[in-house]
mmCIF file with all atom_site columns, C-alpha atoms in Angstrom:
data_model
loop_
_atom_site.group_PDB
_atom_site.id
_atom_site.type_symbol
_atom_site.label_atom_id
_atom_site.label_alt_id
_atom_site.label_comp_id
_atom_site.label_asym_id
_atom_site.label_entity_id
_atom_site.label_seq_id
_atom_site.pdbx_PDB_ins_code
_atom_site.Cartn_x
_atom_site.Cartn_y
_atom_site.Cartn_z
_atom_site.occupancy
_atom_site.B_iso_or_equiv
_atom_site.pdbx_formal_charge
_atom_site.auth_seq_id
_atom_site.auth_comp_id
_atom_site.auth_asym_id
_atom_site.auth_atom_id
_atom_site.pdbx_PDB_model_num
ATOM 1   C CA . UNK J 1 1   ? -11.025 5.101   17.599  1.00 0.00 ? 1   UNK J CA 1
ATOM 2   C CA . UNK J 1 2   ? -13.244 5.465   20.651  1.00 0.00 ? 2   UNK J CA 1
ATOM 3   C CA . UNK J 1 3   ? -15.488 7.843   19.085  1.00 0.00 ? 3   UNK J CA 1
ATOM 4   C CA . UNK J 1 4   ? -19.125 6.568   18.054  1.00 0.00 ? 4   UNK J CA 1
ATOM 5   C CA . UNK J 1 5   ? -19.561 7.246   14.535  1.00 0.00 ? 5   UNK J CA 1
ATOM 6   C CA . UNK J 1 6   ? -23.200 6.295   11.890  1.00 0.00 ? 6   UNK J CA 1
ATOM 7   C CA . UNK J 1 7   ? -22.617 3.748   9.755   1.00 0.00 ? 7   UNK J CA 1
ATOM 8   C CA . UNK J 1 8   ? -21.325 6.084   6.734   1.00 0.00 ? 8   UNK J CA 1
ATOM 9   C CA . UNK J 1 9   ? -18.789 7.301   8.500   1.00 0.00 ? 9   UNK J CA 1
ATOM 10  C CA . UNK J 1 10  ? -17.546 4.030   10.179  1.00 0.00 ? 10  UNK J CA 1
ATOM 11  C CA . UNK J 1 11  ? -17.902 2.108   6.760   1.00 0.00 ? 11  UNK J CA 1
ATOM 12  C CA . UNK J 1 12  ? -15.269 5.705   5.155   1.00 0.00 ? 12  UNK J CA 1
ATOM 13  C CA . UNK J 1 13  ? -13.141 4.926   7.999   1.00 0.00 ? 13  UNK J CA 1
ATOM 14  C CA . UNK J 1 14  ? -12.946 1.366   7.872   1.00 0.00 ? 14  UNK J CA 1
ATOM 15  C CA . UNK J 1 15  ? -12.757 1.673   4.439   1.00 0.00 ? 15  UNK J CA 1
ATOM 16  C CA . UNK J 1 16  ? -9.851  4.667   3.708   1.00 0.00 ? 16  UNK J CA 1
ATOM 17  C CA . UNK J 1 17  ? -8.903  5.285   7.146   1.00 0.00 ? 17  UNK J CA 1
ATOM 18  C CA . UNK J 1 18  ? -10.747 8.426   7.353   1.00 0.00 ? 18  UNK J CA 1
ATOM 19  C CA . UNK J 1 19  ? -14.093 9.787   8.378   1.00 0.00 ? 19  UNK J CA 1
ATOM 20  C CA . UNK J 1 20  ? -13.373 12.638  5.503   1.00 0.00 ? 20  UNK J CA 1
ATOM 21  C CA . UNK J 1 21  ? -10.670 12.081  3.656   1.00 0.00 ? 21  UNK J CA 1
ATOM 22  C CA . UNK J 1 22  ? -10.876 10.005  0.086   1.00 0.00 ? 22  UNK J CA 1
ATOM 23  C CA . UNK J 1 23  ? -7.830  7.740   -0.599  1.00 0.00 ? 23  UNK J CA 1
ATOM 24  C CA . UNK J 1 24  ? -5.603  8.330   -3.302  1.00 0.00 ? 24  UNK J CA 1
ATOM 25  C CA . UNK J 1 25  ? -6.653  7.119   -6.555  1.00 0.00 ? 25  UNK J CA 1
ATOM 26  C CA . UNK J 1 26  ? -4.260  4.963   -9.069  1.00 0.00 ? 26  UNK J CA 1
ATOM 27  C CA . UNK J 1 27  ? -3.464  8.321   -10.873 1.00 0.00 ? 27  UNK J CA 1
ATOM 28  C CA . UNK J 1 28  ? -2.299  10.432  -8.374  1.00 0.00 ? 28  UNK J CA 1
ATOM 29  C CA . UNK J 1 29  ? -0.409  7.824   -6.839  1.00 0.00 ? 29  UNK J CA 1
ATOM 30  C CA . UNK J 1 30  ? 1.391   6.214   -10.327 1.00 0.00 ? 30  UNK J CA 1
ATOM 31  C CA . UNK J 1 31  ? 3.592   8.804   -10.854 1.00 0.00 ? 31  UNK J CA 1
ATOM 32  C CA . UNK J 1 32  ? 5.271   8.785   -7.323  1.00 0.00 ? 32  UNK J CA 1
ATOM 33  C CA . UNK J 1 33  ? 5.394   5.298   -7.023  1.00 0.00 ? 33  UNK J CA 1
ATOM 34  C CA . UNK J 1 34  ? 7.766   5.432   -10.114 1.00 0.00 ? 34  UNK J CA 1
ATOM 35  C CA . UNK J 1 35  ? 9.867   7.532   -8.615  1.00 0.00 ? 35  UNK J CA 1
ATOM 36  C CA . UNK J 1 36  ? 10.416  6.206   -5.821  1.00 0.00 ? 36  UNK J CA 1
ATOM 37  C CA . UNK J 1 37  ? 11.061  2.520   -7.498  1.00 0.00 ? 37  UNK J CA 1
ATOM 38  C CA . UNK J 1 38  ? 13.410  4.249   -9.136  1.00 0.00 ? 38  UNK J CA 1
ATOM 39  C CA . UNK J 1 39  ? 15.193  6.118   -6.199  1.00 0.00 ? 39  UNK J CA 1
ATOM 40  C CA . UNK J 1 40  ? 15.351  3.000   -4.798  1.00 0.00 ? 40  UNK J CA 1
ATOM 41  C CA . UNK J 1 41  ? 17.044  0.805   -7.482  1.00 0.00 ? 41  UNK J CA 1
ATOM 42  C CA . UNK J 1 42  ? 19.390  3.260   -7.699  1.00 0.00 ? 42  UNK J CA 1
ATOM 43  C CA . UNK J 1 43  ? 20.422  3.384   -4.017  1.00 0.00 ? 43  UNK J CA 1
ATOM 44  C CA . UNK J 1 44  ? 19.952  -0.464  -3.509  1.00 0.00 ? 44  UNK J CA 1
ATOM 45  C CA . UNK J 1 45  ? 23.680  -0.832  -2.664  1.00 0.00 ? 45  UNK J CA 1
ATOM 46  C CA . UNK J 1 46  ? 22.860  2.228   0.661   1.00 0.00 ? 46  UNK J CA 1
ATOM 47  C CA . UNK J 1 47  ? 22.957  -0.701  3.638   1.00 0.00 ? 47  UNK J CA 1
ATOM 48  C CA . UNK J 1 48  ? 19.635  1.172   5.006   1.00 0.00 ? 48  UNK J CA 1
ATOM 49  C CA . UNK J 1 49  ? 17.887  0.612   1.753   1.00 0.00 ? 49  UNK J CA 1
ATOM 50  C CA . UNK J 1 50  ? 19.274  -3.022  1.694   1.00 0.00 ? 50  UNK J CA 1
ATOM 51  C CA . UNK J 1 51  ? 18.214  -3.649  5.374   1.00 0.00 ? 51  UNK J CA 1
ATOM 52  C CA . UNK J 1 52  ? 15.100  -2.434  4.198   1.00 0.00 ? 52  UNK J CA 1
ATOM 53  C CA . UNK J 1 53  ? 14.402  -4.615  1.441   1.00 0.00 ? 53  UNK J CA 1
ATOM 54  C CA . UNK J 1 54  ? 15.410  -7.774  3.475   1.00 0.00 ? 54  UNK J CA 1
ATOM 55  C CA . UNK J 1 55  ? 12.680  -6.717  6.317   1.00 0.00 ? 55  UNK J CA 1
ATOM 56  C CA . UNK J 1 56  ? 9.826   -6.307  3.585   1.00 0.00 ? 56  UNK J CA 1
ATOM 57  C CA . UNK J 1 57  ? 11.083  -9.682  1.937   1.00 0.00 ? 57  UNK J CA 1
ATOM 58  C CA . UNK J 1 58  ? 10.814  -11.141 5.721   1.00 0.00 ? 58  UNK J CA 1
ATOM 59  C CA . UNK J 1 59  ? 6.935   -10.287 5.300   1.00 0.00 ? 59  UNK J CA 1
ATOM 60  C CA . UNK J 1 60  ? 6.436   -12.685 2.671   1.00 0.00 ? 60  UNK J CA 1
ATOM 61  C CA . UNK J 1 61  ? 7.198   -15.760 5.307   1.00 0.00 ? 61  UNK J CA 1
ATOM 62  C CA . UNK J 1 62  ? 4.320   -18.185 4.849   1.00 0.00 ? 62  UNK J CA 1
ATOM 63  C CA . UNK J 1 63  ? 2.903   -18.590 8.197   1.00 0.00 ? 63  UNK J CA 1
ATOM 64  C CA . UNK J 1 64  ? 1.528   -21.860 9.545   1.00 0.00 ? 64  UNK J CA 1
ATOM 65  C CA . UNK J 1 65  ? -1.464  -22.744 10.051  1.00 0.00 ? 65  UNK J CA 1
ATOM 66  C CA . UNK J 1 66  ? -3.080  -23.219 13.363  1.00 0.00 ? 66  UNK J CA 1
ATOM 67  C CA . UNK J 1 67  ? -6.497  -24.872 14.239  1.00 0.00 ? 67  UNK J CA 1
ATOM 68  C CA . UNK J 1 68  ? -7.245  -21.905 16.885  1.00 0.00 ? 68  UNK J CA 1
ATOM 69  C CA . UNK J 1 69  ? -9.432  -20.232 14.330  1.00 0.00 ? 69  UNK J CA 1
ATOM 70  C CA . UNK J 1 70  ? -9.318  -16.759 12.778  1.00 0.00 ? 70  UNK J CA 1
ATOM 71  C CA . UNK J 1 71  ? -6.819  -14.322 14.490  1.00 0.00 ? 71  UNK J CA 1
ATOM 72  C CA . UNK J 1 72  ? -6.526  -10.643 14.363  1.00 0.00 ? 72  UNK J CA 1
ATOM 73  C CA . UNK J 1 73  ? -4.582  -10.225 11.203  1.00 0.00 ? 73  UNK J CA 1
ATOM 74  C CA . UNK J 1 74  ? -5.361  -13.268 9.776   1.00 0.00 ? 74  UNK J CA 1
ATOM 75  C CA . UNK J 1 75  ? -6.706  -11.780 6.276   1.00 0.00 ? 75  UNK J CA 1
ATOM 76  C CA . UNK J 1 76  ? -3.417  -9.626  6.306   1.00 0.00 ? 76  UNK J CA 1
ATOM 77  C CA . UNK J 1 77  ? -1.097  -12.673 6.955   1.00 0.00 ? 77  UNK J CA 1
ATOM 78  C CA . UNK J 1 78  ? -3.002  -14.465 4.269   1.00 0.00 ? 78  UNK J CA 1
ATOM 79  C CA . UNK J 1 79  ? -2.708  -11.395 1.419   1.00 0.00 ? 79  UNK J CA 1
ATOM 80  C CA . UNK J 1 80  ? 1.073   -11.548 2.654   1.00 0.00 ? 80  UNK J CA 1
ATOM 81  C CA . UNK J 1 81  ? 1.428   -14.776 1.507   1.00 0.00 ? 81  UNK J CA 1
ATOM 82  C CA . UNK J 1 82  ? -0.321  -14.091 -1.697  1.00 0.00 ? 82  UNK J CA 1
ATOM 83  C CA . UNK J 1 83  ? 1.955   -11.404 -2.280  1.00 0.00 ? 83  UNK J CA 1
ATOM 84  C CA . UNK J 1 84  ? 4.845   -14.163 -1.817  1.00 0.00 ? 84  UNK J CA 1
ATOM 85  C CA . UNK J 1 85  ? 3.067   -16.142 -4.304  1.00 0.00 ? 85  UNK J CA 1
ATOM 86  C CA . UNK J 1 86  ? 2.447   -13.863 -6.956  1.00 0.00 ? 86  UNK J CA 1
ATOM 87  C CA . UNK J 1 87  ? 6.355   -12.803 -6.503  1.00 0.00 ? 87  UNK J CA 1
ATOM 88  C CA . UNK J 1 88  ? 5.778   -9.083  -5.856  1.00 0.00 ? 88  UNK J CA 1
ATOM 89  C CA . UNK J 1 89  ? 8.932   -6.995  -5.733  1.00 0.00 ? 89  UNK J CA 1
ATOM 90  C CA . UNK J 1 90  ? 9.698   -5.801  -2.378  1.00 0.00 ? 90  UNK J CA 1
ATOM 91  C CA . UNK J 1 91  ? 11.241  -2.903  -3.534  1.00 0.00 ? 91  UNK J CA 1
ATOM 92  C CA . UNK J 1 92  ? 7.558   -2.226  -5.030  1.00 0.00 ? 92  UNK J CA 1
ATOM 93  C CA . UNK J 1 93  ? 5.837   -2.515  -1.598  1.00 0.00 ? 93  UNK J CA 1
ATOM 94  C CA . UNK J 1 94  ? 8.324   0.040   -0.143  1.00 0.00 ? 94  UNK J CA 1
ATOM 95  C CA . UNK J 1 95  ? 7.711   2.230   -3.508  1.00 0.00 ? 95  UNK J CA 1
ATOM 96  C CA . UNK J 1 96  ? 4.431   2.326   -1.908  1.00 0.00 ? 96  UNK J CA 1
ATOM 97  C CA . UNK J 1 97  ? 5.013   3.159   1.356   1.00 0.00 ? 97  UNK J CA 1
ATOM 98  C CA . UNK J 1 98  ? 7.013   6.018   0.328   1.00 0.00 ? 98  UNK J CA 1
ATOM 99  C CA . UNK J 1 99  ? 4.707   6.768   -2.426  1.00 0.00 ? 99  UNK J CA 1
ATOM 100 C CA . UNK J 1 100 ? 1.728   7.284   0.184   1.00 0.00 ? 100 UNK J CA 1
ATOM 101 C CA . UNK J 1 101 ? 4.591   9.297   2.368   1.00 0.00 ? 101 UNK J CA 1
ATOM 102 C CA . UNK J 1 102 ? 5.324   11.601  -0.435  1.00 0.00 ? 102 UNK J CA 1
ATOM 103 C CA . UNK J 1 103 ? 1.352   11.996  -1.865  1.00 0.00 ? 103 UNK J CA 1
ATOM 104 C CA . UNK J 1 104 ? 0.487   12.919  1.986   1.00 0.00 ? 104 UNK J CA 1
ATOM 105 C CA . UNK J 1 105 ? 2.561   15.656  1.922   1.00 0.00 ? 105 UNK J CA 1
ATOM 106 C CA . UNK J 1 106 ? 1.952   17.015  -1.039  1.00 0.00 ? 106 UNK J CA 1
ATOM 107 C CA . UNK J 1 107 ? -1.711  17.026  -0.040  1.00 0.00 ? 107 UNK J CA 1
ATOM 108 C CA . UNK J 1 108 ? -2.086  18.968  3.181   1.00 0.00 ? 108 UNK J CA 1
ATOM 109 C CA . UNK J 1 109 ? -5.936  18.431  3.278   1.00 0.00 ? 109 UNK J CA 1
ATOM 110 C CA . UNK J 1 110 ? -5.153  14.608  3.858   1.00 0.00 ? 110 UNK J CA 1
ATOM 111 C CA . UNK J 1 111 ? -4.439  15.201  7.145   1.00 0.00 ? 111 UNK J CA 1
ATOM 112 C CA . UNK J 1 112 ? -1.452  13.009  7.451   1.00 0.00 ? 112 UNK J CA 1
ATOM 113 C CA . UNK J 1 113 ? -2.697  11.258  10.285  1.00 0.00 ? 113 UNK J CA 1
ATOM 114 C CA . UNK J 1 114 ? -0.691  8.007   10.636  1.00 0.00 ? 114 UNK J CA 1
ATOM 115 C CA . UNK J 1 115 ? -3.900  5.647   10.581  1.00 0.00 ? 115 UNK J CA 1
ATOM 116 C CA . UNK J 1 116 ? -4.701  7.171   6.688   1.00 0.00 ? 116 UNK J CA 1
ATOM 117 C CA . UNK J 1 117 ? -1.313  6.709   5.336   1.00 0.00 ? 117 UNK J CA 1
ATOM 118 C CA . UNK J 1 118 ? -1.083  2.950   6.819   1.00 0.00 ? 118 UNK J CA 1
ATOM 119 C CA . UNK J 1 119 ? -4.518  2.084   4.813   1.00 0.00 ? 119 UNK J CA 1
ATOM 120 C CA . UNK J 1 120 ? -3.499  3.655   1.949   1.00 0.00 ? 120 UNK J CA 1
ATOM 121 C CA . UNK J 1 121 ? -0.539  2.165   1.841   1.00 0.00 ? 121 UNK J CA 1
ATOM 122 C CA . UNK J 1 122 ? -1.976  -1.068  2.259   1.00 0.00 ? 122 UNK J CA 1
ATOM 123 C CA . UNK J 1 123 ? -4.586  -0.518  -0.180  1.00 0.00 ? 123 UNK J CA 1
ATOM 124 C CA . UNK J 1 124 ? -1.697  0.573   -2.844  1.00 0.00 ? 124 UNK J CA 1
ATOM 125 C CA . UNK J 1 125 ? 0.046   -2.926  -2.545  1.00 0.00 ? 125 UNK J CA 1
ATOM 126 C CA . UNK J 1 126 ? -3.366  -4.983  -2.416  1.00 0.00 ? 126 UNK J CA 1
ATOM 127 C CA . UNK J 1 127 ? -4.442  -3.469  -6.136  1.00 0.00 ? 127 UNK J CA 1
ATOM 128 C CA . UNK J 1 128 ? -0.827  -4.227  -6.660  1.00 0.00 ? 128 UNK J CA 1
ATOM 129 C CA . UNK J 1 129 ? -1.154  -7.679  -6.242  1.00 0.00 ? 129 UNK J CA 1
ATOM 130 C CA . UNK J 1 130 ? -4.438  -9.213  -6.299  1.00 0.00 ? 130 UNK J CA 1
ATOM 131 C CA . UNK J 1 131 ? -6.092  -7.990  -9.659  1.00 0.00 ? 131 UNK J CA 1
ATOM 132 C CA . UNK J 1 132 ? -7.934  -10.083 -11.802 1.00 0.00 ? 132 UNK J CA 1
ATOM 133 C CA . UNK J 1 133 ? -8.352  -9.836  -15.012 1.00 0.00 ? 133 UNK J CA 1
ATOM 134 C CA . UNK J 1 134 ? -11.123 -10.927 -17.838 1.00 0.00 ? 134 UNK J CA 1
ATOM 135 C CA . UNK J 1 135 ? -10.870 -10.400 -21.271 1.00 0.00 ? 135 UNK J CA 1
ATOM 136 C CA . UNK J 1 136 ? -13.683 -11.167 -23.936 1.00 0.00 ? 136 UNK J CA 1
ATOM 137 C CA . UNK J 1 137 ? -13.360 -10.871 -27.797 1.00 0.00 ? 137 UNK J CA 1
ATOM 138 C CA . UNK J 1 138 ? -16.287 -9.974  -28.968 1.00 0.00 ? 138 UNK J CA 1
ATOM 139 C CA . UNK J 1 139 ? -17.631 -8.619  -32.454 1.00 0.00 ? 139 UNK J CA 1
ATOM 140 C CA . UNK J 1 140 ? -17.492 -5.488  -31.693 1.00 0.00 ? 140 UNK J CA 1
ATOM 141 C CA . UNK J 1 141 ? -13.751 -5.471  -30.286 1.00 0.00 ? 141 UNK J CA 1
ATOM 142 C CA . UNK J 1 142 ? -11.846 -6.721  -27.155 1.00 0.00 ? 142 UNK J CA 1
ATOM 143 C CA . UNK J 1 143 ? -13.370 -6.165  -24.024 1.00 0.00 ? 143 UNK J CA 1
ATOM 144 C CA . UNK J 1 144 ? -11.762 -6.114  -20.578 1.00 0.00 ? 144 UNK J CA 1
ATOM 145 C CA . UNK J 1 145 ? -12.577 -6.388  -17.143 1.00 0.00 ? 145 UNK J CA 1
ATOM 146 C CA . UNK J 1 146 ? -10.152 -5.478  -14.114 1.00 0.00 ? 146 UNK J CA 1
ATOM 147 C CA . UNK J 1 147 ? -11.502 -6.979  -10.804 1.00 0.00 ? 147 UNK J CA 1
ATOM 148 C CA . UNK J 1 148 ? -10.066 -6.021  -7.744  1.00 0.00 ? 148 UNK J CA 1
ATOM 149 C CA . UNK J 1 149 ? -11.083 -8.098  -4.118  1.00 0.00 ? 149 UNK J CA 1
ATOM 150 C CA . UNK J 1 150 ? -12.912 -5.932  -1.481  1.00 0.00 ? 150 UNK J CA 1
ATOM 151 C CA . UNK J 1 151 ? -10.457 -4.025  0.847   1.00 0.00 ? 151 UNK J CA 1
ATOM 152 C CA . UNK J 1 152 ? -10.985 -2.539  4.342   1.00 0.00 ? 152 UNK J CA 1
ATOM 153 C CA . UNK J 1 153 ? -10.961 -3.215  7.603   1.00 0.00 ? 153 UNK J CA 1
ATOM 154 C CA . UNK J 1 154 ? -8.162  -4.945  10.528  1.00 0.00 ? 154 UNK J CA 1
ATOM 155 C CA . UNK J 1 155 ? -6.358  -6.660  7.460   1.00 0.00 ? 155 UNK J CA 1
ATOM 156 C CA . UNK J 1 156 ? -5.405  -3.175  5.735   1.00 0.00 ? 156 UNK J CA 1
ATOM 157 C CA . UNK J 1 157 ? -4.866  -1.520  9.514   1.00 0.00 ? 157 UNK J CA 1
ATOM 158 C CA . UNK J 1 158 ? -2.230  -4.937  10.344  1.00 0.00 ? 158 UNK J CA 1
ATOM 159 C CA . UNK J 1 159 ? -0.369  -4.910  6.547   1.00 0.00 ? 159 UNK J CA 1
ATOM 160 C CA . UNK J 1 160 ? 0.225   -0.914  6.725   1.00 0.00 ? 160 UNK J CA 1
ATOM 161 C CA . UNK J 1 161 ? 1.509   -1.333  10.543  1.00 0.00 ? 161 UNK J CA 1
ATOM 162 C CA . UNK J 1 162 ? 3.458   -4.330  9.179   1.00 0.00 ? 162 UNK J CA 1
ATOM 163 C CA . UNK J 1 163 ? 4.888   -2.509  5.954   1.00 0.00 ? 163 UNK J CA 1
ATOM 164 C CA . UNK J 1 164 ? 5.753   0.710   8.168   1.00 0.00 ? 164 UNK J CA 1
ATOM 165 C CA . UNK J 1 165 ? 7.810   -0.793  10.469  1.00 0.00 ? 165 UNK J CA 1
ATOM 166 C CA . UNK J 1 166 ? 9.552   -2.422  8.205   1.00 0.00 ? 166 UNK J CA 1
ATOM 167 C CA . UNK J 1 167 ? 10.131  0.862   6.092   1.00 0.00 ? 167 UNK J CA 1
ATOM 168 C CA . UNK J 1 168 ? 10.260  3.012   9.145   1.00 0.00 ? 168 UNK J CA 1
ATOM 169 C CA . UNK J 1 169 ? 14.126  3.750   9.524   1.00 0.00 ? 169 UNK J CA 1
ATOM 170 C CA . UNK J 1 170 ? 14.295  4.615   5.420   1.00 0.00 ? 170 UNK J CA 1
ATOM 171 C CA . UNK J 1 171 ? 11.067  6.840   5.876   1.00 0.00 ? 171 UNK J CA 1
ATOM 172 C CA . UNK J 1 172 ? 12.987  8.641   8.643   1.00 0.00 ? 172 UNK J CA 1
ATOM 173 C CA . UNK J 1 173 ? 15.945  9.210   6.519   1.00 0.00 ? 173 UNK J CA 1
ATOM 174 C CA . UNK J 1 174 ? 14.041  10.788  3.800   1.00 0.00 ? 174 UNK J CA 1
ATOM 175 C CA . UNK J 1 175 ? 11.001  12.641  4.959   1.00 0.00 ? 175 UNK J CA 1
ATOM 176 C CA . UNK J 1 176 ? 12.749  16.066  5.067   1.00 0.00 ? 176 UNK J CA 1
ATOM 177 C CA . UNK J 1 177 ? 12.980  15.674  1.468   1.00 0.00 ? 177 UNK J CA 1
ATOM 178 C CA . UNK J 1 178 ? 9.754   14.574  0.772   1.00 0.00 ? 178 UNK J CA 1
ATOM 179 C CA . UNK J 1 179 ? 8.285   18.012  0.959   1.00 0.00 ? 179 UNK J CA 1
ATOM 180 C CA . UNK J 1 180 ? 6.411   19.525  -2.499  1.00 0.00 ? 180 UNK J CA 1
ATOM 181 C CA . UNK J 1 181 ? 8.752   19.148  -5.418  1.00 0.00 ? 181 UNK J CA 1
ATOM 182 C CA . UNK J 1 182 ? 11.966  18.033  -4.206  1.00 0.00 ? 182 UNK J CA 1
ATOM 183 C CA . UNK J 1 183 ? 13.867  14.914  -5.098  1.00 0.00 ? 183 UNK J CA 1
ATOM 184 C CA . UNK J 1 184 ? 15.161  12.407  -3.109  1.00 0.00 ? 184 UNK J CA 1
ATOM 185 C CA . UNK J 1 185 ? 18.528  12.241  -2.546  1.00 0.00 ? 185 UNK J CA 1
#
């Protein structure tokens, strides 16, 4: 960033990609994220749209294992591969991507700056994936516990990068219609 920030502002923008801006919360972005799963099962026969789908699917790749120690990216290649394991949809992880796209500009306070939409987009797919859940019967009824891992940092900055170029020529098809209450086409 190459600006000095205090420790409450680095830990916001480490944290939602902005010093000022709060991410999206489950609710706001639900609703859009079912749309656009659903925009693109119904276009998965478009060969952009396909193309797309095999690119995020090439994400999921285990990688291997070297003895060089922790890399750069390291905790994003590993949630990748968690991903893989828990069998997420791809077409879910790009119902993300444009989910963020569409929330971002129906917000214009979120300042669309590329760095927020990358970390929330990452931060989308990692609730997506890696909850945990508890449940406890207990005399006074069933009680339940959803757990979600710590997220922030170089891992959500190298699995936005990694989702966006994947999306990138689909997001460039459709952003003109992504504007405040029109449909995709």
């Amino acid at each position: 960033m190459g600006v000095r920030l205090c420790r409450s502002h680095a830990n916001a923008f480490q944290r939602h990609g902005s010093v000022d801006r709060r991410s999206f919360t489950a609710t706001e972005i639900r609703p859009l994220r079912r749309i656009a799963l659903e925009w693109i099962k119904a276009n998965e026969s478009d060969p952009l749209v396909a193309e797309t789908i095999v690119k995020v699917r090439a994400l999921y790749i285990p990688t291997e294992a070297s003895g060089a120690g922790p890399r750069p990216g390291d905790p994003a290649r590993a949630a990748w591969e968690l991903r893989h394991i828990s069998g997420l949809d791809p077409r879910k992880v790009m119902a993300a991507r444009l989910a963020v796209e569409m929330a971002g500009e129906a917000d214009p306070q979120s300042g669309n700056s590329r760095e927020f939409k990358l970390v929330q987009t990452s931060k989308v797919i990692h609730r997506m994936a890696t909850r945990t859940r508890r449940a406890w019967d207990r005399r006074d009824g069933l009680v339940e516990m959803n757990v979600y891992p710590h997220n922030q940092g170089a891992g959500l900055r190298y699995m936005g990068r990694a989702v966006d170029d994947a999306c990138s020529s689909l997001l460039e098809r459709l952003r003109p219609f992504m504007a405040v209450g029109q449909e995709l086409p």
